[in-house]
Coordinates of N, CA, C and O in Angstrom, one line a residue:
X1 N 20.4 -30.2 -10.6 CA 19.1 -29.5 -10.4 C 19.2 -28.4 -11.6 O 20.1 -27.7 -11.8
X2 N 18.0 -28.3 -12.3 CA 17.9 -27.3 -13.4 C 17.6 -25.9 -12.9 O 17.0 -25.8 -11.7
X3 N 18.0 -24.9 -13.7 CA 17.6 -23.6 -13.4 C 16.3 -23.3 -13.9 O 15.9 -23.6 -14.9
X4 N 15.5 -22.6 -13.2 CA 14.1 -22.1 -13.6 C 13.9 -20.7 -13.3 O 14.5 -20.1 -12.4
X5 N 13.2 -20.0 -14.2 CA 13.0 -18.7 -14.2 C 11.7 -18.5 -13.5 O 10.6 -19.0 -13.7
X6 N 11.7 -17.8 -12.4 CA 10.6 -17.4 -11.5 C 10.2 -16.0 -11.7 O 11.1 -15.2 -11.8
X7 N 9.0 -15.6 -11.8 CA 8.4 -14.3 -12.0 C 7.9 -13.8 -10.5 O 6.8 -14.3 -10.2
X8 N 8.6 -12.9 -10.0 CA 8.3 -12.4 -8.6 C 7.1 -11.6 -8.7 O 7.0 -10.9 -9.7
X9 N 6.3 -11.5 -7.6 CA 5.4 -10.5 -7.4 C 6.0 -9.3 -6.9 O 7.2 -9.2 -7.0
X10 N 5.2 -8.3 -6.7 CA 5.7 -7.0 -6.2 C 6.2 -7.1 -4.6 O 5.5 -8.0 -3.9
X11 N 7.1 -6.4 -4.1 CA 7.4 -6.1 -2.9 C 6.4 -5.1 -2.5 O 6.5 -3.8 -3.1
X12 N 5.5 -5.1 -1.4 CA 4.5 -4.3 -1.0 C 4.7 -3.8 0.5 O 4.8 -4.8 1.2
X13 N 4.8 -2.6 0.7 CA 4.7 -2.2 2.1 C 3.2 -1.8 2.4 O 2.6 -1.2 1.7
X14 N 2.9 -2.6 3.4 CA 1.4 -2.4 3.8 C 1.4 -1.6 5.1 O 2.1 -2.0 6.1
X15 N 0.3 -0.8 5.3 CA 0.3 -0.1 6.6 C -1.0 0.5 6.9 O -1.9 0.5 5.9
X16 N -1.4 0.9 8.0 CA -2.6 1.7 8.4 C -2.2 3.1 8.4 O -1.1 3.4 8.3
X17 N -3.2 3.9 8.5 CA -2.9 5.4 8.6 C -2.6 5.6 10.2 O -2.9 4.6 11.0
X18 N -2.1 6.8 10.6 CA -1.4 6.9 12.1 C -2.5 6.9 13.1 O -2.1 6.3 14.2
X19 N -3.8 7.1 12.9 CA -4.7 7.1 13.9 C -5.6 5.7 14.0 O -6.4 5.6 14.8
X20 N -5.2 4.7 13.1 CA -6.0 3.6 13.0 C -5.4 2.4 13.7 O -4.3 1.8 13.3
X21 N -5.9 1.9 14.7 CA -5.5 1.0 15.5 C -5.9 -0.7 15.1 O -5.6 -1.5 15.6
X22 N -6.8 -0.7 14.2 CA -7.4 -1.9 13.6 C -6.3 -2.7 12.9 O -5.4 -2.2 12.3
X23 N -6.2 -4.1 13.2 CA -5.2 -5.0 12.6 C -5.9 -6.1 11.7 O -5.3 -6.5 10.8
X24 N -7.1 -6.3 12.0 CA -7.6 -7.5 11.2 C -7.7 -7.1 9.6 O -7.6 -8.1 8.9
X25 N -8.0 -5.9 9.2 CA -7.8 -5.4 8.0 C -6.5 -5.8 7.2 O -6.4 -6.1 6.2
X26 N -5.4 -5.4 8.1 CA -4.1 -5.5 7.7 C -3.7 -7.1 7.5 O -3.2 -7.4 6.5
X27 N -4.3 -7.9 8.3 CA -4.0 -9.4 8.2 C -4.6 -9.9 6.9 O -4.1 -10.7 6.1
X28 N -6.0 -9.5 6.8 CA -6.7 -9.8 5.5 C -6.0 -9.4 4.3 O -5.8 -10.2 3.3
X29 N -5.6 -8.2 4.3 CA -4.9 -7.7 3.0 C -3.6 -8.3 2.8 O -3.1 -8.6 1.6
X30 N -2.7 -8.6 3.9 CA -1.6 -9.3 3.8 C -1.7 -10.8 3.2 O -1.0 -11.1 2.2
X31 N -2.7 -11.5 3.7 CA -3.0 -12.8 3.2 C -3.5 -12.6 1.7 O -3.0 -13.5 0.9
X32 N -4.3 -11.7 1.4 CA -4.8 -11.5 0.1 C -3.6 -11.3 -0.9 O -3.6 -12.0 -2.1
X33 N -2.8 -10.5 -0.6 CA -1.6 -10.0 -1.5 C -0.7 -11.2 -1.5 O -0.1 -11.4 -2.7
X34 N -0.2 -11.8 -0.5 CA 0.6 -12.9 -0.5 C 0.0 -14.0 -1.5 O 0.9 -14.7 -2.1
X35 N -1.3 -14.3 -1.2 CA -2.0 -15.4 -2.1 C -1.8 -15.0 -3.5 O -1.9 -15.9 -4.5
X36 N -1.8 -13.6 -3.9 CA -1.5 -13.4 -5.2 C 0.0 -13.2 -5.7 O 0.2 -12.5 -6.8
X37 N 0.9 -13.7 -5.0 CA 2.3 -13.8 -5.2 C 3.1 -12.5 -4.9 O 4.4 -12.5 -5.3
X38 N 2.7 -11.6 -4.0 CA 3.3 -10.6 -3.6 C 4.0 -10.7 -2.1 O 3.6 -11.6 -1.3
X39 N 5.3 -10.1 -2.2 CA 6.0 -10.0 -0.8 C 5.5 -8.9 0.0 O 5.4 -7.7 -0.5
X40 N 5.0 -9.1 1.2 CA 4.4 -8.2 2.1 C 5.2 -7.8 3.3 O 5.5 -8.7 4.0
X41 N 5.5 -6.4 3.4 CA 6.0 -6.0 4.6 C 5.0 -5.3 5.3 O 4.6 -4.2 5.0
X42 N 4.3 -5.7 6.4 CA 3.2 -5.2 7.0 C 3.9 -4.4 8.2 O 4.3 -5.1 9.2
X43 N 3.6 -3.1 8.3 CA 4.1 -2.2 9.2 C 3.1 -2.2 10.6 O 3.6 -1.7 11.5
X44 N 1.9 -2.6 10.3 CA 1.1 -2.8 11.3 C 0.3 -1.5 11.5 O 0.0 -0.8 10.5
X45 N -0.5 -1.3 12.6 CA -1.4 -0.3 12.9 C -0.9 0.9 13.4 O 0.4 0.8 14.0
X46 N -1.4 2.0 13.5 CA -1.0 3.3 13.9 C 0.5 3.7 13.5 O 1.3 4.1 14.4
X47 N 0.6 3.6 12.2 CA 1.9 4.0 11.7 C 2.1 5.5 11.5 O 1.4 6.0 10.6
X48 N 3.0 6.1 12.1 CA 3.2 7.5 11.9 C 3.9 7.8 10.5 O 4.6 6.9 9.9
X49 N 3.6 8.9 9.9 CA 4.1 9.2 8.7 C 5.5 9.1 8.4 O 6.0 8.7 7.4
X50 N 6.3 9.5 9.3 CA 7.8 9.4 9.2 C 8.3 7.9 9.2 O 9.2 7.6 8.5
X51 N 7.5 7.1 10.0 CA 7.9 5.6 9.9 C 7.7 5.1 8.6 O 8.3 4.2 8.0
X52 N 6.5 5.5 7.9 CA 6.2 5.0 6.6 C 7.2 5.3 5.6 O 7.7 4.5 4.9
X53 N 7.6 6.6 5.6 CA 8.5 7.2 4.7 C 10.0 6.3 5.0 O 10.4 6.0 3.8
X54 N 10.4 6.2 6.1 CA 11.6 5.6 6.5 C 11.5 4.1 5.9 O 12.4 3.6 5.3
X55 N 10.3 3.4 6.1 CA 10.3 2.1 5.7 C 10.2 1.8 4.3 O 10.8 0.9 3.7
X56 N 9.5 2.8 3.6 CA 9.6 2.8 2.1 C 11.1 3.1 1.6 O 11.4 2.3 0.7
X57 N 11.8 3.8 2.2 CA 13.2 4.1 1.9 C 13.9 2.7 2.1 O 14.8 2.3 1.2
X58 N 13.8 2.2 3.1 CA 14.5 1.0 3.6 C 14.2 -0.3 2.6 O 15.1 -1.0 2.4
X59 N 12.9 -0.5 2.5 CA 12.5 -1.8 1.9 C 12.5 -1.7 0.3 O 12.2 -2.6 -0.4
X60 N 12.4 -0.4 -0.3 CA 12.3 -0.2 -1.8 C 11.3 -1.1 -2.3 O 11.5 -1.8 -3.2
X61 N 10.0 -0.9 -1.9 CA 8.9 -1.6 -2.6 C 8.6 -1.2 -4.0 O 8.9 0.0 -4.3
X62 N 7.9 -1.9 -4.6 CA 7.4 -1.6 -5.9 C 5.8 -1.0 -5.8 O 5.3 -0.4 -6.4
X63 N 5.2 -1.1 -4.5 CA 3.9 -0.5 -4.2 C 3.9 -0.2 -2.7 O 4.4 -1.0 -1.7
X64 N 3.0 0.7 -2.3 CA 2.6 1.0 -0.9 C 0.9 0.9 -0.8 O 0.4 1.5 -1.8
X65 N 0.5 0.2 0.0 CA -0.9 -0.1 0.2 C -1.2 0.5 1.7 O -0.7 0.0 2.6
X66 N -2.2 1.5 1.7 CA -2.5 2.0 3.0 C -4.1 1.6 3.2 O -4.9 1.7 2.2
X67 N -4.2 1.2 4.5 CA -5.6 0.7 4.7 C -6.3 1.6 6.1 O -5.5 1.9 6.9
X68 N -7.6 1.8 5.9 CA -8.1 2.6 6.9 C -9.6 2.0 7.4 O -10.3 1.8 6.5
X69 N -9.8 1.8 8.6 CA -11.0 1.3 9.0 C -11.7 2.3 9.9 O -13.1 2.2 10.0
X70 N -11.0 3.1 10.6 CA -11.7 4.0 11.5 C -12.4 5.3 11.1 O -12.9 6.0 11.8
X71 N -12.4 5.4 9.8 CA -13.0 6.6 9.1 C -12.1 7.8 9.2 O -12.7 9.0 8.7
X72 N -10.9 7.8 9.3 CA -9.9 9.0 9.2 C -9.0 8.8 8.1 O -7.9 9.4 7.9
X73 N -9.4 7.9 7.1 CA -8.5 7.7 5.9 C -8.1 8.8 5.1 O -7.1 9.0 4.7
X74 N -9.2 9.8 5.0 CA -9.0 10.9 4.1 C -8.1 11.8 4.9 O -7.0 12.3 4.3
X75 N -8.3 12.1 6.2 CA -7.6 13.2 6.9 C -6.0 12.8 7.0 O -5.0 13.4 6.7
X76 N -5.9 11.4 7.5 CA -4.5 10.9 7.8 C -3.8 10.6 6.5 O -2.6 10.7 6.3
X77 N -4.5 10.1 5.5 CA -4.1 9.6 4.2 C -3.5 10.8 3.4 O -2.5 10.7 2.8
X78 N -4.3 11.9 3.3 CA -3.7 13.1 2.6 C -2.5 13.6 3.2 O -1.6 13.8 2.5
X79 N -2.4 13.7 4.5 CA -1.1 14.1 5.1 C 0.0 13.0 4.8 O 1.2 13.4 4.6
X80 N -0.3 11.8 5.0 CA 0.7 10.7 4.7 C 1.2 10.8 3.3 O 2.4 10.5 3.2
X81 N 0.4 10.8 2.2 CA 0.7 10.8 0.9 C 1.6 12.0 0.7 O 2.6 12.0 -0.2
X82 N 1.3 13.1 1.3 CA 2.1 14.4 1.0 C 3.4 14.1 1.6 O 4.5 14.5 0.9
X83 N 3.6 13.5 2.7 CA 5.0 13.1 3.4 C 5.8 12.2 2.4 O 6.9 12.5 2.1
X84 N 5.0 11.2 1.9 CA 5.7 10.2 1.0 C 6.1 11.0 -0.4 O 7.2 10.6 -0.8
X85 N 5.5 11.8 -0.9 CA 5.8 12.5 -2.1 C 6.8 13.5 -1.9 O 7.4 13.9 -2.7
X86 N 6.9 14.2 -0.7 CA 7.8 15.1 -0.4 C 9.3 14.5 -0.5 O 10.3 15.3 -0.5
X87 N 9.4 13.3 -0.1 CA 10.9 12.7 0.1 C 11.3 12.3 -1.3 O 10.6 11.5 -2.1
X88 N 12.5 12.7 -1.8 CA 13.0 12.4 -3.0 C 13.1 10.8 -3.3 O 13.1 10.4 -4.4
X89 N 13.5 10.1 -2.1 CA 13.6 8.6 -2.3 C 12.3 7.8 -2.4 O 12.4 6.7 -2.8
X90 N 11.2 8.4 -2.0 CA 9.9 7.9 -2.3 C 8.9 8.4 -2.9 O 7.8 7.6 -3.1
X91 N 9.0 9.5 -3.6 CA 8.1 10.3 -4.3 C 7.5 9.5 -5.3 O 6.4 9.6 -6.0
X92 N 8.3 8.5 -6.0 CA 7.7 7.8 -7.3 C 7.2 6.4 -7.1 O 6.8 5.8 -8.0
X93 N 7.2 6.0 -5.8 CA 6.7 4.7 -5.6 C 5.2 4.7 -5.7 O 4.5 5.6 -5.0
X94 N 4.5 3.9 -6.4 CA 3.1 3.8 -6.5 C 2.3 3.5 -5.1 O 2.9 2.6 -4.4
X95 N 1.4 4.4 -4.9 CA 0.8 4.3 -3.5 C -0.8 4.2 -3.7 O -1.3 5.1 -4.4
X96 N -1.4 3.4 -2.9 CA -2.9 3.4 -3.1 C -3.4 3.4 -1.5 O -2.6 3.1 -0.6
X97 N -4.8 3.8 -1.3 CA -5.2 3.9 0.0 C -6.7 3.2 -0.1 O -7.4 3.3 -1.3
X98 N -7.1 2.6 0.8 CA -8.5 2.2 0.8 C -9.1 1.8 2.1 O -8.5 1.8 3.1
X99 N -10.4 1.8 2.1 CA -11.2 1.6 3.4 C -12.2 2.8 3.6 O -12.6 3.4 2.6
X100 N -12.3 2.9 4.9 CA -13.4 3.9 5.2 C -12.6 5.3 5.2 O -11.7 5.4 6.1
X101 N -13.1 6.1 4.3 CA -12.2 7.4 4.2 C -12.8 8.6 5.1 O -12.0 9.4 5.4
X102 N -14.1 8.4 5.5 CA -14.6 9.5 6.3 C -15.5 8.8 7.5 O -16.1 7.6 7.2
X103 N -15.8 9.5 8.5 CA -16.7 8.9 9.5 C -18.2 9.0 9.3 O -18.9 8.3 9.8
X104 N -18.5 9.9 8.3 CA -20.0 10.0 8.1 C -20.7 9.3 7.1 O -21.7 9.2 6.9
X105 N -19.7 8.4 6.5 CA -20.3 7.5 5.4 C -20.7 8.1 4.1 O -21.2 7.3 3.1
X106 N -20.4 9.5 3.8 CA -20.8 10.0 2.5 C -19.7 10.8 2.0 O -18.6 11.1 2.8
X107 N -19.7 11.3 0.8 CA -18.7 11.9 0.3 C -17.5 11.3 -0.2 O -16.5 11.9 -0.3
X108 N -17.5 9.9 -0.3 CA -16.4 9.3 -0.5 C -15.7 9.6 -2.0 O -14.5 9.5 -2.2
X109 N -16.5 9.8 -3.0 CA -16.2 10.3 -4.3 C -15.3 11.4 -4.2 O -14.3 11.5 -5.0
X110 N -15.8 12.5 -3.5 CA -15.0 13.7 -3.4 C -13.8 13.6 -2.7 O -12.6 14.1 -3.1
X111 N -13.8 12.8 -1.5 CA -12.5 12.5 -0.9 C -11.5 11.8 -1.7 O -10.3 11.9 -1.6
X112 N -12.0 10.8 -2.4 CA -11.2 10.0 -3.3 C -10.4 10.8 -4.3 O -9.3 10.6 -4.5
X113 N -11.1 11.7 -4.9 CA -10.7 12.7 -5.9 C -9.7 13.5 -5.2 O -8.6 13.6 -5.9
X114 N -9.7 14.0 -4.1 CA -8.8 14.8 -3.4 C -7.6 14.0 -3.1 O -6.4 14.5 -3.1
X115 N -7.8 12.7 -2.5 CA -6.6 12.0 -2.3 C -5.7 11.6 -3.4 O -4.6 11.7 -3.4
X116 N -6.4 11.4 -4.6 CA -5.6 11.2 -6.0 C -4.9 12.7 -6.2 O -3.7 12.5 -6.5
X117 N -5.6 13.8 -6.0 CA -4.9 15.0 -6.2 C -3.8 15.2 -5.4 O -2.8 15.7 -5.8
X118 N -3.8 14.8 -4.1 CA -2.7 14.8 -3.1 C -1.6 13.8 -3.4 O -0.4 14.1 -3.0
X119 N -1.8 12.7 -4.3 CA -0.6 11.9 -4.7 C -0.8 10.6 -4.7 O 0.0 9.8 -5.1
X120 N -2.0 10.1 -4.2 CA -2.3 8.6 -4.3 C -2.5 8.3 -5.7 O -3.2 9.0 -6.6
X121 N -2.0 7.1 -6.2 CA -2.3 6.4 -7.5 C -3.6 6.0 -7.8 O -4.0 6.0 -8.9
X122 N -4.3 5.5 -6.6 CA -5.6 4.9 -6.8 C -6.2 5.0 -5.3 O -5.4 4.9 -4.4
X123 N -7.5 5.1 -5.3 CA -8.3 5.2 -4.0 C -9.4 4.1 -4.1 O -10.1 4.2 -5.0
X124 N -9.5 3.2 -3.1 CA -10.4 2.2 -3.0 C -11.3 2.5 -1.9 O -10.9 2.5 -0.8
X125 N -12.7 2.9 -2.2 CA -13.6 3.3 -1.0 C -14.0 2.0 -0.4 O -13.7 0.9 -0.8
X126 N -14.7 2.3 0.7 CA -15.1 1.1 1.6 C -16.1 0.1 0.9 O -16.0 -1.1 1.2
X127 N -16.7 0.6 -0.2 CA -17.6 -0.3 -1.0 C -16.9 -1.0 -2.1 O -17.5 -1.8 -2.8
X128 N -15.5 -0.9 -2.2 CA -14.7 -1.4 -3.4 C -14.6 -2.8 -3.0 O -14.4 -3.3 -1.9
X129 N -14.6 -3.7 -4.0 CA -14.2 -5.1 -4.0 C -12.7 -5.4 -3.9 O -11.9 -4.7 -4.6
X130 N -12.3 -6.2 -3.0 CA -10.8 -6.4 -2.7 C -10.0 -6.8 -4.1 O -8.8 -6.5 -4.2
X131 N -10.8 -7.3 -5.1 CA -10.2 -7.7 -6.3 C -9.7 -6.6 -7.1 O -8.8 -6.6 -8.0
X132 N -10.4 -5.4 -6.7 CA -9.9 -4.3 -7.5 C -8.4 -3.7 -7.3 O -7.7 -3.3 -8.0
X133 N -8.1 -4.0 -5.9 CA -6.8 -3.8 -5.4 C -5.7 -4.7 -6.1 O -4.8 -4.4 -6.7
X134 N -6.3 -6.0 -6.2 CA -5.3 -7.1 -6.8 C -5.2 -6.6 -8.4 O -4.0 -6.8 -8.8
X135 N -6.3 -6.4 -9.0 CA -6.2 -6.1 -10.3 C -5.2 -4.7 -10.6 O -4.3 -4.7 -11.4
X136 N -5.3 -3.7 -9.7 CA -4.5 -2.6 -9.8 C -3.0 -2.9 -9.6 O -2.2 -2.6 -10.4
X137 N -2.8 -3.6 -8.7 CA -1.2 -4.1 -8.4 C -0.8 -4.8 -9.6 O 0.4 -4.8 -9.9
X138 N -1.6 -5.7 -10.2 CA -1.2 -6.6 -11.3 C -0.8 -5.7 -12.5 O 0.0 -6.2 -13.4
X139 N -1.2 -4.5 -12.6 CA -0.9 -3.6 -13.8 C 0.4 -2.9 -13.6 O 0.8 -2.2 -14.5
X140 N 0.9 -2.8 -12.3 CA 2.2 -2.3 -11.9 C 3.4 -3.0 -12.6 O 3.3 -4.3 -12.8
X141 N 4.3 -2.3 -12.9 CA 5.7 -3.0 -13.5 C 6.1 -4.0 -12.4 O 6.3 -3.6 -11.2
X142 N 6.4 -5.2 -12.8 CA 6.9 -6.2 -11.9 C 8.5 -6.1 -11.8 O 9.1 -5.7 -12.7
X143 N 9.1 -6.6 -10.7 CA 10.6 -6.6 -10.7 C 11.1 -7.6 -11.7 O 10.3 -8.4 -12.2
X144 N 12.2 -7.4 -12.0 CA 13.0 -8.3 -13.1 C 12.9 -9.7 -12.5 O 12.9 -10.1 -11.4
X145 N 12.6 -10.8 -13.6 CA 12.6 -12.2 -13.0 C 13.9 -12.6 -12.6 O 14.9 -12.0 -12.8
X146 N 13.8 -13.5 -11.7 CA 15.1 -14.0 -11.0 C 15.4 -15.5 -11.5 O 14.4 -16.3 -11.7
X147 N 16.6 -16.0 -11.5 CA 16.9 -17.2 -12.0 C 17.0 -18.1 -10.7 O 18.0 -17.8 -10.0
X148 N 16.0 -19.0 -10.5 CA 16.1 -19.9 -9.4 C 17.0 -20.9 -9.5 O 17.2 -21.6 -10.6
X149 N 17.8 -21.2 -8.5 CA 19.0 -22.3 -8.6 C 20.1 -21.7 -9.3 O 21.0 -22.7 -9.5
X150 N 20.4 -20.6 -9.5 CA 21.6 -20.1 -10.2 C 22.8 -20.5 -9.2 O 22.7 -20.3 -8.0
X151 N 23.9 -20.9 -9.8 CA 24.9 -21.2 -8.9 C 25.0 -22.7 -8.5 O 25.8 -23.0 -7.8
X152 N 24.0 -23.4 -8.7 CA 23.8 -24.8 -8.0 C 24.1 -25.6 -9.2 O 23.9 -25.5 -10.3
X153 N 24.6 -26.9 -8.8 CA 24.9 -27.8 -9.9 C 24.0 -29.2 -9.8 O 23.4 -29.3 -8.7

């Protein structure tokens, strides 16, 4: 059997904000990311900030993707990213958030700017096309290529 070089996608930790119990968005995002070659660790809905930080430490992802459907993405996301950036083991992991940032449907540009200021690398509003997330992740540094079949004869 010949050895082949495989180019892995990113390892991505996917989560909702702590107050968001919606799961369909997480399933959609997981499928989208996996179809684009990424390994996804889906933490599920209603993830507390400390569990996110602990999971990022444990899984050492190349990216964190946060989704919000309930309209509390701004409030919960701002707190969540501050916790992620405060930990020396997780502070440099690229992190993005997307979805419904507020319950009133307005002010998303101001909220997005504040979330970037708080520490997110990118913010995708409810009106963003999912391909924008895929494109953003494609620009991040990929892990080192792996030699498939190494050690086999």
